[in-house]
Coordinates of C-alpha atoms in Angstrom, one line a residue:
Chain A
M72 CA 27.1 3.2 -8.9
I73 CA 26.5 6.9 -9.6
K74 CA 29.9 8.8 -9.1
R75 CA 30.5 11.7 -6.7
T76 CA 32.0 13.5 -9.5
A77 CA 28.3 14.1 -10.8
M78 CA 28.1 16.7 -7.8
A79 CA 30.3 19.1 -9.6
L80 CA 28.6 18.7 -13.0
A81 CA 25.3 19.0 -11.0
L82 CA 26.3 22.4 -9.2
A83 CA 27.4 23.8 -12.8
A84 CA 24.0 23.0 -14.3
L85 CA 22.6 25.0 -11.5
A86 CA 23.8 28.2 -12.6
T87 CA 22.2 28.1 -15.9
L88 CA 18.7 27.4 -14.6
P89 CA 16.0 30.1 -14.7
A90 CA 15.4 31.9 -11.3
A91 CA 11.7 31.2 -11.7
A92 CA 12.2 27.5 -10.7
E93 CA 9.6 26.2 -7.9
T94 CA 10.0 23.6 -5.6
T95 CA 7.1 21.9 -3.3
F96 CA 7.9 19.3 -0.7
T97 CA 4.7 17.6 0.2
V98 CA 4.6 15.3 3.1
L99 CA 2.2 12.3 1.9
G100 CA 2.2 10.4 4.7
S101 CA 3.4 11.8 8.2
G102 CA 2.8 8.5 10.2
G103 CA 5.7 6.5 11.3
G104 CA 6.0 2.5 11.3
P105 CA 6.4 -0.3 11.6
I106 CA 2.8 -0.3 12.9
A107 CA 0.4 1.3 10.8
R108 CA -1.7 4.5 12.6
P109 CA -5.4 4.9 11.7
D110 CA -4.9 8.9 11.5
R111 CA -2.1 9.2 9.2
S112 CA -0.8 7.5 6.0
Q113 CA 2.7 5.7 5.9
P114 CA 5.7 7.5 5.4
A115 CA 5.7 9.0 1.9
N116 CA 6.8 12.2 0.4
L117 CA 6.5 14.3 -2.6
L118 CA 9.0 16.7 -4.2
Q119 CA 7.9 18.4 -7.1
V120 CA 10.3 20.7 -9.1
N121 CA 9.6 22.2 -12.3
G122 CA 7.0 19.4 -13.3
R123 CA 9.3 16.5 -12.3
N124 CA 7.5 14.0 -9.6
I125 CA 9.9 12.6 -7.2
V126 CA 8.6 10.1 -4.7
V127 CA 10.5 10.1 -1.6
D128 CA 9.8 6.9 0.3
A129 CA 6.7 4.8 -0.6
G130 CA 4.8 3.3 2.2
D131 CA 1.5 1.8 2.3
G132 CA -1.5 4.3 1.1
L133 CA 1.1 6.3 -1.1
S134 CA -1.3 6.0 -4.1
I135 CA -4.2 7.4 -2.5
R136 CA -2.1 10.3 -1.1
L137 CA -0.6 10.9 -4.6
A138 CA -4.4 11.0 -6.2
A139 CA -5.4 13.7 -3.6
K140 CA -2.3 15.8 -4.9
R141 CA -3.7 14.9 -8.3
V142 CA -0.6 13.0 -9.3
R143 CA -1.5 9.6 -11.2
M144 CA 0.9 6.9 -10.5
G145 CA 2.1 7.1 -14.3
A146 CA 3.0 10.4 -13.5
V147 CA 5.8 9.7 -11.0
D148 CA 9.3 10.2 -12.6
D149 CA 11.4 8.7 -9.7
V150 CA 11.2 6.9 -6.5
L151 CA 13.7 7.4 -3.8
L152 CA 14.0 5.0 -1.0
S153 CA 15.8 6.0 2.2
H154 CA 16.1 2.5 3.5
L155 CA 14.2 -1.0 3.2
H156 CA 12.1 -0.9 6.1
F157 CA 8.5 -1.8 4.9
D158 CA 6.7 1.4 6.6
H159 CA 8.8 3.1 3.9
A160 CA 8.6 0.7 1.3
G161 CA 5.4 -1.1 1.3
G162 CA 3.6 0.9 -1.3
L163 CA 6.0 -0.2 -3.9
L164 CA 4.0 -3.3 -5.3
A165 CA 1.0 -0.7 -5.7
V166 CA 3.3 1.8 -7.4
L167 CA 4.5 -1.0 -10.2
G168 CA 1.2 -2.7 -10.4
Q169 CA -1.0 0.7 -11.0
R170 CA 1.8 1.7 -13.6
F171 CA 1.4 -1.7 -15.1
Q172 CA -2.3 -1.3 -15.6
T173 CA -2.3 2.5 -16.6
N174 CA 0.2 2.6 -19.6
P175 CA 2.6 5.2 -18.4
D176 CA 4.9 6.6 -21.2
K177 CA 8.1 5.6 -19.6
P178 CA 9.7 3.3 -16.8
V179 CA 9.6 4.7 -13.7
M180 CA 13.2 5.2 -11.9
I181 CA 13.8 3.7 -8.3
Y182 CA 16.9 4.5 -6.6
G183 CA 17.7 3.2 -3.2
P184 CA 20.3 1.5 -0.9
P185 CA 21.7 -1.9 -1.4
G186 CA 19.1 -4.5 -1.6
T187 CA 16.8 -2.2 -3.7
A188 CA 17.5 -3.9 -7.0
A189 CA 16.9 -7.4 -5.4
L190 CA 13.5 -6.0 -3.8
I191 CA 12.4 -4.4 -7.2
D192 CA 13.3 -7.6 -9.2
G193 CA 11.6 -10.0 -6.9
I194 CA 8.3 -7.8 -7.0
V195 CA 8.7 -7.7 -10.9
A196 CA 9.3 -11.5 -11.0
G197 CA 6.2 -12.0 -8.9
M198 CA 4.0 -9.9 -11.2
G199 CA 4.8 -12.2 -14.0
P200 CA 1.6 -14.1 -14.0
A201 CA -0.5 -11.0 -13.2
M202 CA 1.2 -9.3 -16.2
E203 CA 0.5 -12.1 -18.5
A204 CA -3.4 -12.2 -17.5
A205 CA -3.3 -8.5 -17.7
Y206 CA -6.9 -7.0 -18.5
G207 CA -8.3 -10.9 -19.1
M208 CA -8.2 -10.1 -23.0
E209 CA -6.2 -12.3 -25.6
D210 CA -3.2 -10.0 -27.0
A211 CA -3.5 -7.6 -24.5
Q212 CA -0.1 -7.4 -22.9
I213 CA 0.8 -4.0 -22.0
M214 CA 4.2 -4.0 -20.8
T215 CA 7.4 -5.9 -20.1
P216 CA 9.3 -5.5 -17.0
E217 CA 12.0 -3.2 -18.5
Q218 CA 9.4 -0.9 -19.6
L219 CA 8.1 -0.8 -16.1
V220 CA 10.9 0.1 -14.0
Q221 CA 14.6 0.6 -14.1
V222 CA 16.6 0.5 -10.6
Q223 CA 19.6 2.2 -9.4
E224 CA 21.5 1.2 -6.1
I225 CA 23.0 4.1 -4.3
R226 CA 25.3 4.3 -1.4
D227 CA 26.8 7.0 1.2
G228 CA 28.0 9.9 -0.8
A229 CA 26.3 9.2 -4.1
S230 CA 25.2 12.4 -6.1
F231 CA 23.1 12.7 -8.9
M232 CA 20.7 14.7 -11.0
L233 CA 17.0 14.2 -11.2
G234 CA 15.9 16.9 -13.6
D235 CA 17.0 20.1 -12.2
V236 CA 17.4 18.7 -8.6
T237 CA 20.7 17.5 -7.4
V238 CA 20.4 14.7 -4.9
T239 CA 23.2 13.7 -2.4
A240 CA 23.0 10.7 -0.1
A241 CA 24.5 10.2 3.3
K242 CA 24.8 7.0 5.4
N243 CA 22.8 8.0 8.7
S244 CA 22.8 6.1 12.2
H245 CA 19.4 4.0 11.7
Y246 CA 21.5 0.9 11.6
S247 CA 24.2 -0.3 13.6
F248 CA 25.8 -3.3 12.8
A249 CA 29.1 -4.3 14.5
H250 CA 32.2 -2.4 12.9
G251 CA 33.7 -4.3 10.3
S252 CA 30.8 -6.8 9.9
D253 CA 29.8 -8.4 6.8
L254 CA 26.3 -6.6 7.4
E255 CA 27.8 -3.2 8.1
A256 CA 29.6 -3.4 4.7
K257 CA 26.3 -4.7 3.0
Y258 CA 23.6 -2.4 4.1
E259 CA 23.3 1.2 4.6
S260 CA 20.3 3.7 5.6
L261 CA 20.4 6.8 3.8
S262 CA 19.3 10.3 4.5
F263 CA 19.0 12.9 1.1
R264 CA 19.9 16.2 0.3
F265 CA 17.8 17.9 -2.6
D266 CA 19.4 21.2 -4.1
T267 CA 16.7 22.7 -6.4
P268 CA 16.9 25.8 -8.3
D269 CA 15.3 27.6 -5.6
R270 CA 15.7 25.7 -2.4
S271 CA 17.9 23.3 -0.5
I272 CA 15.7 20.3 1.5
V273 CA 17.3 17.4 3.8
Y274 CA 15.1 14.6 4.3
T275 CA 16.5 12.3 7.2
G276 CA 14.7 9.1 6.5
D277 CA 15.0 7.4 9.6
T278 CA 18.0 8.1 11.7
G279 CA 19.5 8.4 15.2
W280 CA 21.8 11.2 16.3
S281 CA 23.9 11.5 13.4
D282 CA 27.0 13.9 12.3
A283 CA 26.7 12.6 8.9
V284 CA 23.2 14.1 8.6
I285 CA 24.1 17.3 10.4
A286 CA 27.1 17.9 7.8
L287 CA 24.4 16.8 4.9
A288 CA 22.2 19.3 6.4
K289 CA 24.6 22.3 6.6
D290 CA 22.7 25.4 6.0
A291 CA 19.7 23.9 4.4
D292 CA 16.4 25.9 4.1
L293 CA 14.5 23.0 5.3
L294 CA 15.1 19.8 7.6
V295 CA 12.4 17.1 7.0
T296 CA 13.1 15.0 10.0
E297 CA 11.8 11.8 11.6
L298 CA 10.7 12.0 15.3
I299 CA 9.9 9.4 18.0
D300 CA 8.0 10.2 21.1
L301 CA 10.1 7.5 23.1
P302 CA 8.2 7.6 26.3
S303 CA 4.8 7.0 24.8
V304 CA 5.9 4.4 22.6
M305 CA 7.7 2.6 25.6
E306 CA 4.5 2.7 27.4
N307 CA 2.9 0.7 24.7
V308 CA 5.9 -1.7 24.0
R309 CA 5.9 -2.6 27.8
R310 CA 2.2 -3.4 27.5
T311 CA 2.4 -5.5 24.5
A312 CA 5.7 -6.9 23.6
P313 CA 7.3 -10.0 24.9
E314 CA 9.2 -9.4 28.0
H315 CA 12.7 -10.7 27.0
L316 CA 12.6 -8.1 23.9
I317 CA 11.6 -5.1 25.9
E318 CA 15.2 -4.0 26.6
E319 CA 16.6 -4.6 23.0
I320 CA 13.4 -2.7 21.7
E321 CA 14.1 0.3 23.8
W322 CA 17.8 0.6 22.9
H323 CA 16.9 0.2 19.0
L324 CA 14.4 2.9 19.4
S325 CA 16.7 5.5 21.1
E326 CA 19.8 4.6 19.1
H327 CA 18.1 4.4 15.8
H328 CA 15.4 7.4 16.0
V329 CA 15.7 10.8 17.2
S330 CA 13.7 12.4 19.8
P331 CA 12.3 16.0 19.6
E332 CA 15.3 17.3 21.9
Q333 CA 17.8 15.8 19.5
I334 CA 15.9 17.2 16.3
G335 CA 16.4 20.7 18.0
R336 CA 20.1 20.2 18.5
M337 CA 20.6 18.6 15.2
A338 CA 18.9 21.4 13.3
A339 CA 20.9 24.0 15.3
A340 CA 24.2 22.3 14.7
A341 CA 23.3 22.3 10.9
G342 CA 22.2 25.9 10.9
V343 CA 18.9 25.0 8.9
S344 CA 16.1 27.7 8.4
K345 CA 13.4 25.4 9.2
V346 CA 12.3 22.0 10.6
V347 CA 9.3 19.8 9.6
A348 CA 8.9 16.8 11.8
T349 CA 7.2 13.9 10.0
H350 CA 7.4 10.0 10.6
L351 CA 5.6 10.5 13.8
V352 CA 6.0 7.6 16.0
A353 CA 4.1 7.8 19.1
G354 CA 2.2 5.2 21.4
A355 CA -1.5 6.4 20.9
R356 CA -3.6 8.6 18.7
I357 CA -1.7 12.1 18.1
T358 CA -3.4 14.9 19.7
P359 CA -2.5 19.0 19.0
E360 CA -1.3 19.0 22.7
Q361 CA 1.2 16.2 21.8
T362 CA 2.4 18.0 18.5
E363 CA 2.7 21.2 20.4
S364 CA 4.9 19.7 23.3
W365 CA 7.0 18.2 20.5
A366 CA 7.3 21.8 19.0
E367 CA 8.2 23.0 22.2
L368 CA 10.9 20.2 22.8
I369 CA 12.5 21.0 19.5
R370 CA 12.5 24.8 20.1
A371 CA 14.6 24.3 23.4
G372 CA 17.7 23.8 21.0
F373 CA 16.5 25.5 18.0
D374 CA 15.2 29.0 17.2
G375 CA 14.2 28.6 13.7
E376 CA 10.7 27.8 12.3
I377 CA 9.2 24.6 13.4
A378 CA 6.2 22.5 12.1
I379 CA 4.8 19.1 12.9
A380 CA 3.6 17.7 9.6
E381 CA -0.1 16.7 8.7
D382 CA -0.5 14.3 5.8
L383 CA -0.7 16.2 2.5
Q384 CA 0.8 19.4 3.9
D385 CA 3.1 21.4 1.6
F386 CA 6.6 22.9 2.5
Chain B
M179 CA -5.6 -27.8 -4.3
I180 CA -8.1 -27.7 -1.6
K181 CA -10.7 -30.5 -2.2
R182 CA -14.4 -29.7 -2.7
T183 CA -15.2 -32.5 -0.2
A184 CA -14.0 -30.2 2.5
M185 CA -17.4 -28.5 2.2
A186 CA -19.3 -31.5 3.5
L187 CA -17.2 -31.5 6.6
A188 CA -17.5 -27.9 6.9
L189 CA -21.3 -28.0 6.8
A190 CA -21.2 -31.0 9.4
A191 CA -18.8 -28.7 11.6
L192 CA -21.2 -25.7 11.4
A193 CA -23.9 -27.8 13.3
T194 CA -22.2 -27.9 16.2
L195 CA -21.2 -24.3 16.7
P196 CA -22.7 -21.8 19.1
A197 CA -25.8 -19.7 18.1
A198 CA -24.1 -16.9 19.6
A199 CA -21.4 -16.5 16.6
E200 CA -21.1 -12.9 15.3
T201 CA -20.0 -12.0 11.5
T202 CA -19.1 -8.5 10.7
F203 CA -18.0 -7.5 7.0
T204 CA -16.3 -4.3 6.9
V205 CA -15.6 -2.5 3.9
L206 CA -12.0 -1.2 4.5
G207 CA -11.5 0.3 1.0
S208 CA -14.5 1.5 -1.2
G209 CA -12.8 2.7 -4.2
G210 CA -12.3 1.1 -7.2
G211 CA -9.0 0.9 -9.4
P212 CA -7.0 0.8 -11.3
I213 CA -6.6 4.6 -10.9
A214 CA -6.4 5.3 -7.1
R215 CA -9.0 7.9 -5.7
P216 CA -8.2 10.5 -3.4
D217 CA -11.3 10.1 -1.2
R218 CA -11.5 6.3 -0.9
S219 CA -8.8 3.5 -0.1
Q220 CA -8.1 0.8 -2.7
P221 CA -10.3 -2.4 -2.5
A222 CA -10.0 -4.3 0.6
N223 CA -12.2 -5.6 3.1
L224 CA -12.3 -7.5 6.6
L225 CA -14.6 -10.3 7.5
Q226 CA -14.6 -10.9 11.2
V227 CA -16.0 -14.1 12.5
N228 CA -15.5 -15.4 16.2
G229 CA -12.1 -13.4 16.7
R230 CA -10.9 -14.6 13.3
N231 CA -9.6 -11.8 10.9
I232 CA -10.0 -12.6 7.3
V233 CA -8.8 -10.0 4.5
V234 CA -10.6 -9.9 1.2
D235 CA -8.3 -8.4 -1.3
A236 CA -5.6 -6.2 -0.2
G237 CA -5.2 -2.8 -2.2
D238 CA -3.1 0.2 -1.3
G239 CA -3.9 1.6 2.2
L240 CA -5.1 -1.7 3.8
S241 CA -2.7 -1.2 6.8
I242 CA -4.0 2.2 7.6
R243 CA -7.9 1.0 7.2
L244 CA -6.9 -2.0 9.2
A245 CA -5.4 0.2 12.1
A246 CA -8.6 2.1 12.0
K247 CA -10.4 -0.9 12.9
R248 CA -7.8 -1.6 15.6
V249 CA -6.7 -4.6 13.8
R250 CA -2.9 -5.2 13.6
M251 CA -1.3 -6.7 10.8
G252 CA 0.0 -9.7 12.8
A253 CA -3.4 -10.1 13.9
V254 CA -4.6 -10.9 10.4
D255 CA -5.2 -14.7 10.0
D256 CA -5.9 -15.0 6.1
V257 CA -5.7 -13.3 3.1
L258 CA -7.9 -14.0 0.2
L259 CA -7.4 -12.5 -3.4
S260 CA -10.3 -12.5 -5.9
H261 CA -7.8 -11.9 -8.6
L262 CA -4.4 -10.3 -9.6
H263 CA -5.3 -7.0 -10.6
F264 CA -3.3 -4.7 -8.5
D265 CA -5.8 -2.3 -7.0
H266 CA -6.8 -5.5 -5.2
A267 CA -3.2 -6.6 -4.4
G268 CA -1.1 -3.6 -4.3
G269 CA -1.2 -3.7 -0.4
L270 CA 0.6 -7.2 -0.3
L271 CA 4.0 -6.1 0.1
A272 CA 3.0 -4.0 3.3
V273 CA 1.2 -7.0 4.9
L274 CA 4.2 -9.1 4.5
G275 CA 6.8 -6.4 5.3
Q276 CA 4.8 -5.2 8.5
R277 CA 4.4 -8.6 9.6
F278 CA 8.1 -9.4 9.2
Q279 CA 8.8 -6.3 11.5
T280 CA 6.2 -7.0 14.3
N281 CA 6.7 -10.5 15.4
P282 CA 3.4 -12.0 14.7
D283 CA 3.0 -15.6 16.3
K284 CA 2.2 -17.4 13.0
P285 CA 2.6 -17.3 9.3
V286 CA -0.4 -15.3 7.4
M287 CA -2.2 -17.6 5.1
I288 CA -2.9 -16.3 1.4
Y289 CA -5.5 -17.8 -0.8
G290 CA -5.9 -16.6 -4.4
P291 CA -6.3 -17.8 -8.0
P292 CA -3.4 -19.1 -10.2
G293 CA -0.5 -16.8 -10.1
T294 CA -0.9 -16.2 -6.3
A295 CA 1.9 -18.6 -5.2
A296 CA 4.3 -16.8 -8.0
L297 CA 3.3 -13.4 -6.8
I298 CA 4.1 -14.1 -2.9
D299 CA 7.1 -16.0 -3.9
G300 CA 8.4 -13.2 -6.0
I301 CA 7.8 -10.7 -3.2
V302 CA 9.2 -13.0 -0.4
A303 CA 12.4 -13.4 -2.5
G304 CA 12.6 -9.8 -3.0
M305 CA 12.4 -9.0 0.9
G306 CA 15.5 -11.1 1.1
P307 CA 17.9 -8.4 2.0
A308 CA 15.5 -6.0 3.8
M309 CA 15.0 -9.2 6.0
E310 CA 18.7 -10.0 6.5
A311 CA 19.4 -6.3 7.5
A312 CA 16.2 -6.4 9.6
Y313 CA 16.5 -3.7 12.3
G314 CA 20.2 -2.9 11.7
M315 CA 21.5 -5.0 14.7
E316 CA 23.8 -7.9 14.6
D317 CA 21.9 -11.4 15.4
A318 CA 18.4 -9.8 15.1
Q319 CA 16.9 -11.9 12.3
I320 CA 13.2 -12.1 13.1
M321 CA 11.7 -14.7 11.1
T322 CA 12.2 -17.0 8.0
P323 CA 10.1 -17.0 4.8
E324 CA 8.2 -19.9 6.1
Q325 CA 7.6 -18.3 9.4
L326 CA 6.0 -15.2 7.3
V327 CA 3.5 -16.6 4.8
Q328 CA 1.7 -19.6 3.4
V329 CA 0.1 -19.8 0.1
Q330 CA -2.8 -21.8 -1.1
E331 CA -3.8 -21.4 -4.8
I332 CA -7.4 -22.0 -5.4
R333 CA -9.9 -22.3 -8.5
D334 CA -13.5 -22.4 -9.4
G335 CA -15.5 -24.6 -7.2
A336 CA -12.8 -24.5 -4.3
S337 CA -14.3 -25.1 -1.0
F338 CA -12.4 -24.7 2.3
M339 CA -12.8 -23.5 6.0
L340 CA -11.1 -20.9 7.8
G341 CA -12.1 -21.2 11.5
D342 CA -15.9 -21.1 11.6
V343 CA -16.2 -19.9 7.9
T344 CA -16.8 -21.9 5.2
V345 CA -15.3 -20.2 1.9
T346 CA -16.6 -21.3 -1.6
A347 CA -15.0 -19.8 -4.8
A348 CA -16.5 -19.5 -8.1
K349 CA -15.3 -18.2 -11.4
N350 CA -16.6 -14.9 -12.7
S351 CA -16.5 -13.1 -15.8
H352 CA -13.9 -10.4 -15.1
Y353 CA -11.6 -12.2 -17.4
S354 CA -12.8 -13.3 -21.1
F355 CA -9.7 -15.0 -22.6
A356 CA -10.5 -16.8 -26.0
H357 CA -12.4 -20.1 -25.4
G358 CA -9.8 -22.9 -25.3
S359 CA -7.0 -20.7 -25.1
D360 CA -3.9 -21.3 -22.8
L361 CA -4.5 -18.2 -21.0
E362 CA -8.2 -19.3 -20.2
A363 CA -6.8 -22.5 -18.7
K364 CA -4.4 -20.7 -16.8
Y365 CA -6.2 -17.7 -15.2
E366 CA -9.3 -17.1 -13.2
S367 CA -11.0 -14.4 -11.4
L368 CA -13.0 -15.6 -8.5
S369 CA -15.9 -14.5 -6.5
F370 CA -16.2 -15.7 -3.0
R371 CA -19.3 -16.9 -0.8
F372 CA -18.7 -16.9 2.9
D373 CA -21.2 -19.2 5.1
T374 CA -20.5 -18.3 8.6
P375 CA -22.2 -19.7 11.6
D376 CA -24.9 -16.8 11.4
R377 CA -24.4 -15.2 8.0
S378 CA -24.2 -15.8 4.3
I379 CA -22.2 -13.6 2.4
V380 CA -21.0 -13.2 -1.3
Y381 CA -18.4 -11.0 -2.4
T382 CA -18.2 -10.6 -6.1
G383 CA -14.5 -9.2 -6.6
D384 CA -14.5 -7.8 -10.2
T385 CA -17.0 -9.3 -12.4
G386 CA -19.2 -8.6 -15.3
W387 CA -22.7 -10.0 -15.7
S388 CA -22.2 -13.6 -14.4
D389 CA -24.6 -16.5 -14.1
A390 CA -21.9 -18.2 -11.9
V391 CA -21.9 -15.3 -9.4
I392 CA -25.8 -15.6 -9.5
A393 CA -25.5 -19.1 -8.6
L394 CA -22.9 -18.5 -6.1
A395 CA -25.1 -15.9 -4.3
K396 CA -28.3 -18.0 -4.3
D397 CA -30.4 -16.8 -1.3
A398 CA -27.4 -15.0 0.5
D399 CA -28.0 -12.6 3.2
L400 CA -25.6 -10.2 1.6
L401 CA -24.2 -9.4 -1.6
V402 CA -21.1 -7.2 -1.6
T403 CA -20.6 -6.4 -5.3
E404 CA -18.5 -4.3 -7.5
L405 CA -20.0 -1.3 -9.2
I406 CA -18.9 0.7 -12.3
D407 CA -20.5 4.2 -13.4
L408 CA -19.8 3.4 -17.1
P409 CA -20.8 6.7 -18.8
S410 CA -18.8 9.0 -16.2
V411 CA -15.9 6.6 -16.5
M412 CA -15.7 7.0 -20.4
E413 CA -15.9 10.7 -20.4
N414 CA -12.8 10.7 -18.5
V415 CA -11.3 7.9 -20.8
R416 CA -12.4 9.7 -23.8
R417 CA -10.6 12.8 -22.6
T418 CA -7.3 11.1 -21.4
A419 CA -6.7 7.9 -23.4
P420 CA -5.0 7.3 -26.6
E421 CA -7.4 7.4 -29.6
H422 CA -6.8 3.9 -30.9
L423 CA -7.4 2.3 -27.2
I424 CA -10.6 3.9 -26.5
E425 CA -12.8 1.1 -28.0
E426 CA -11.1 -1.9 -26.3
I427 CA -11.2 0.1 -22.9
E428 CA -15.0 0.7 -23.2
W429 CA -15.4 -2.8 -24.2
H430 CA -13.3 -4.1 -21.4
L431 CA -15.1 -1.8 -18.9
S432 CA -18.8 -3.0 -20.0
E433 CA -18.1 -6.7 -20.4
H434 CA -15.9 -7.1 -17.1
H435 CA -17.4 -4.8 -14.7
V436 CA -21.3 -4.4 -13.7
S437 CA -23.4 -1.3 -14.0
P438 CA -26.0 -0.6 -11.2
E439 CA -28.8 -1.9 -13.4
Q440 CA -27.0 -5.1 -13.9
I441 CA -26.3 -5.4 -10.2
G442 CA -30.2 -5.0 -9.5
R443 CA -31.2 -7.7 -12.0
M444 CA -28.2 -9.8 -10.5
A445 CA -29.2 -9.6 -7.0
A446 CA -33.0 -10.3 -7.8
A447 CA -32.1 -13.3 -9.8
A448 CA -30.0 -14.7 -6.8
G449 CA -32.5 -13.7 -4.2
V450 CA -30.2 -11.9 -1.8
S451 CA -31.7 -9.9 0.9
K452 CA -29.3 -6.9 0.8
V453 CA -26.8 -5.4 -1.6
V454 CA -23.8 -3.5 -0.9
A455 CA -21.9 -1.7 -3.7
T456 CA -18.3 -1.1 -3.4
H457 CA -15.3 -1.1 -5.6
L458 CA -16.7 2.2 -7.0
V459 CA -15.5 3.2 -10.4
A460 CA -16.4 6.7 -11.6
G461 CA -14.9 9.5 -13.4
A462 CA -14.8 12.0 -10.8
R463 CA -15.3 12.8 -7.0
I464 CA -18.0 10.6 -5.9
T465 CA -20.9 12.8 -4.7
P466 CA -24.0 12.0 -2.4
E467 CA -26.4 12.6 -5.4
Q468 CA -24.3 10.2 -7.6
T469 CA -24.6 7.4 -4.8
E470 CA -28.3 8.0 -4.5
S471 CA -28.5 7.8 -8.3
W472 CA -26.8 4.3 -8.0
A473 CA -29.1 3.0 -5.6
E474 CA -32.0 4.2 -7.6
L475 CA -30.8 2.3 -10.5
I476 CA -30.1 -0.9 -8.5
R477 CA -33.8 -0.5 -7.1
A478 CA -35.2 -0.8 -10.4
G479 CA -34.3 -4.3 -10.5
F480 CA -34.1 -5.3 -7.0
D481 CA -36.6 -4.6 -4.1
G482 CA -34.1 -5.7 -1.0
E483 CA -32.0 -3.4 0.9
I484 CA -29.6 -1.4 -0.8
A485 CA -26.2 0.5 0.4
I486 CA -23.4 2.2 -1.4
A487 CA -20.3 1.6 0.9
E488 CA -18.1 4.0 2.5
D489 CA -14.5 3.3 3.9
L490 CA -15.0 1.4 7.3
Q491 CA -18.4 0.8 7.0
D492 CA -19.4 -2.4 8.8
F493 CA -22.3 -4.8 7.3

């Protein structure tokens, strides 16, 4: 576990950094899961600060979106996982596999909530035969698991530096296990705050309404948030899901995700300057009219700048 | 191991099938690896026969391309892997993860060469904590590993039925371990032939020149083949790879992949009706001029129909 005291060191370090630092946050995949969309890649983002490439969530299609940003898989320094749902993590086998096959000069660092180490350990163990067969030539073993990846699990309150970036994690409300239960003690879904030399950016990951996320986002320049269009999703659910699951699904979707109205109120409460909605979950193909209506609903509670993300859009 | 005698049963079964059967082979991802391309998804294909959805190789981005074909992950019946390079397998975590989260009514069947079972076992073991946390609610465990996936390893000569489709596997020349070595005995890269009620389709996977593939493709309606543009790739390699690896990389690329000229000669030798080139490996963004020049080079040896695949193109 990375200690919270790292935050103090991190903030001290910031004071000595050059003013010319440049931060870009790119939404690589703006679709939400668990069902993939045809028109948007699965949740993944890229934070670039002074040459460091930090991937934030790693959904299916990540490698193709990274290629569009001209970032090779081997040039990724860190991968942060907000939680272990597979729309956010499904691209990890491609991350590790493509790195194995392209000789990066160091292991990728993966940070995520409890369960991340087991996930990576399992994937790497599974890759064993493929790593032994490699390119189908004798004596062509390219790298060991240790050269491939290192994992650090993090929890609520963790704070650590990735190059010039201070990352702070807070437990959000995407999970709602029974209070005092084993599962509650074991698992967390996280939101992240990135303090860079020139910007402060908060990424909600998946969350319902959350005072912890509001506190984490206090006065941030940018709030990158998930969004669900519950009415349109429930229309689909009622048509396709088993009758006995519909009520539970609706409860899950409304408690564990945020509506445009909630986004506006959370952004206002946090006092952020700008909101970017991504991880768009809606029942059908997303139209410009729909994204404009979401922006309107956010605007009802928040008078700052608002954007509904497209894949590969920089912020 | 599935027995070769299944072939006889398979052929007998074909005689009783309705004539109205319909086969569609869709190239979901037409890019080749190991480095992802911005403009094409990683290697993946969809064979649809009488309502059965068979995914053939599962590269990164598969779920998004399937969504574009309106095939939900839970509606995939089978996944076939030609070999264990990660441009062909990187999407498997998304396959299993998205299925776990969307209640399919049966396990997906995965068929692949030796090493496939270990790969899937590792992934599924790694998914343990995420499966336990599930949707963040008590008592919401959705499925066990056994309900999620079943694996069957196959080797050279395997023949088995998937619904109305007879699949036959042949070892190709994508690997070239030393003769008599342990690695040669252990690992295989496979090509597949699909005999459906109305078509015969051969998919090379990755291969160099291969008499075994020519024999497998004998008189097939369609040969779906990989393609490498070696001169343009080597231009890139010479610019970016470590000096001491360049010769080995060039040897690997020329022995373990096929040029457009070789494709034309293999297609002619097999007597196929049509060639579709996919798994396109080229040094830079692929232009229409380049695809036309590849078609010309194939045409030098082969006088049938020729197509250079785009993502989501049906054949």
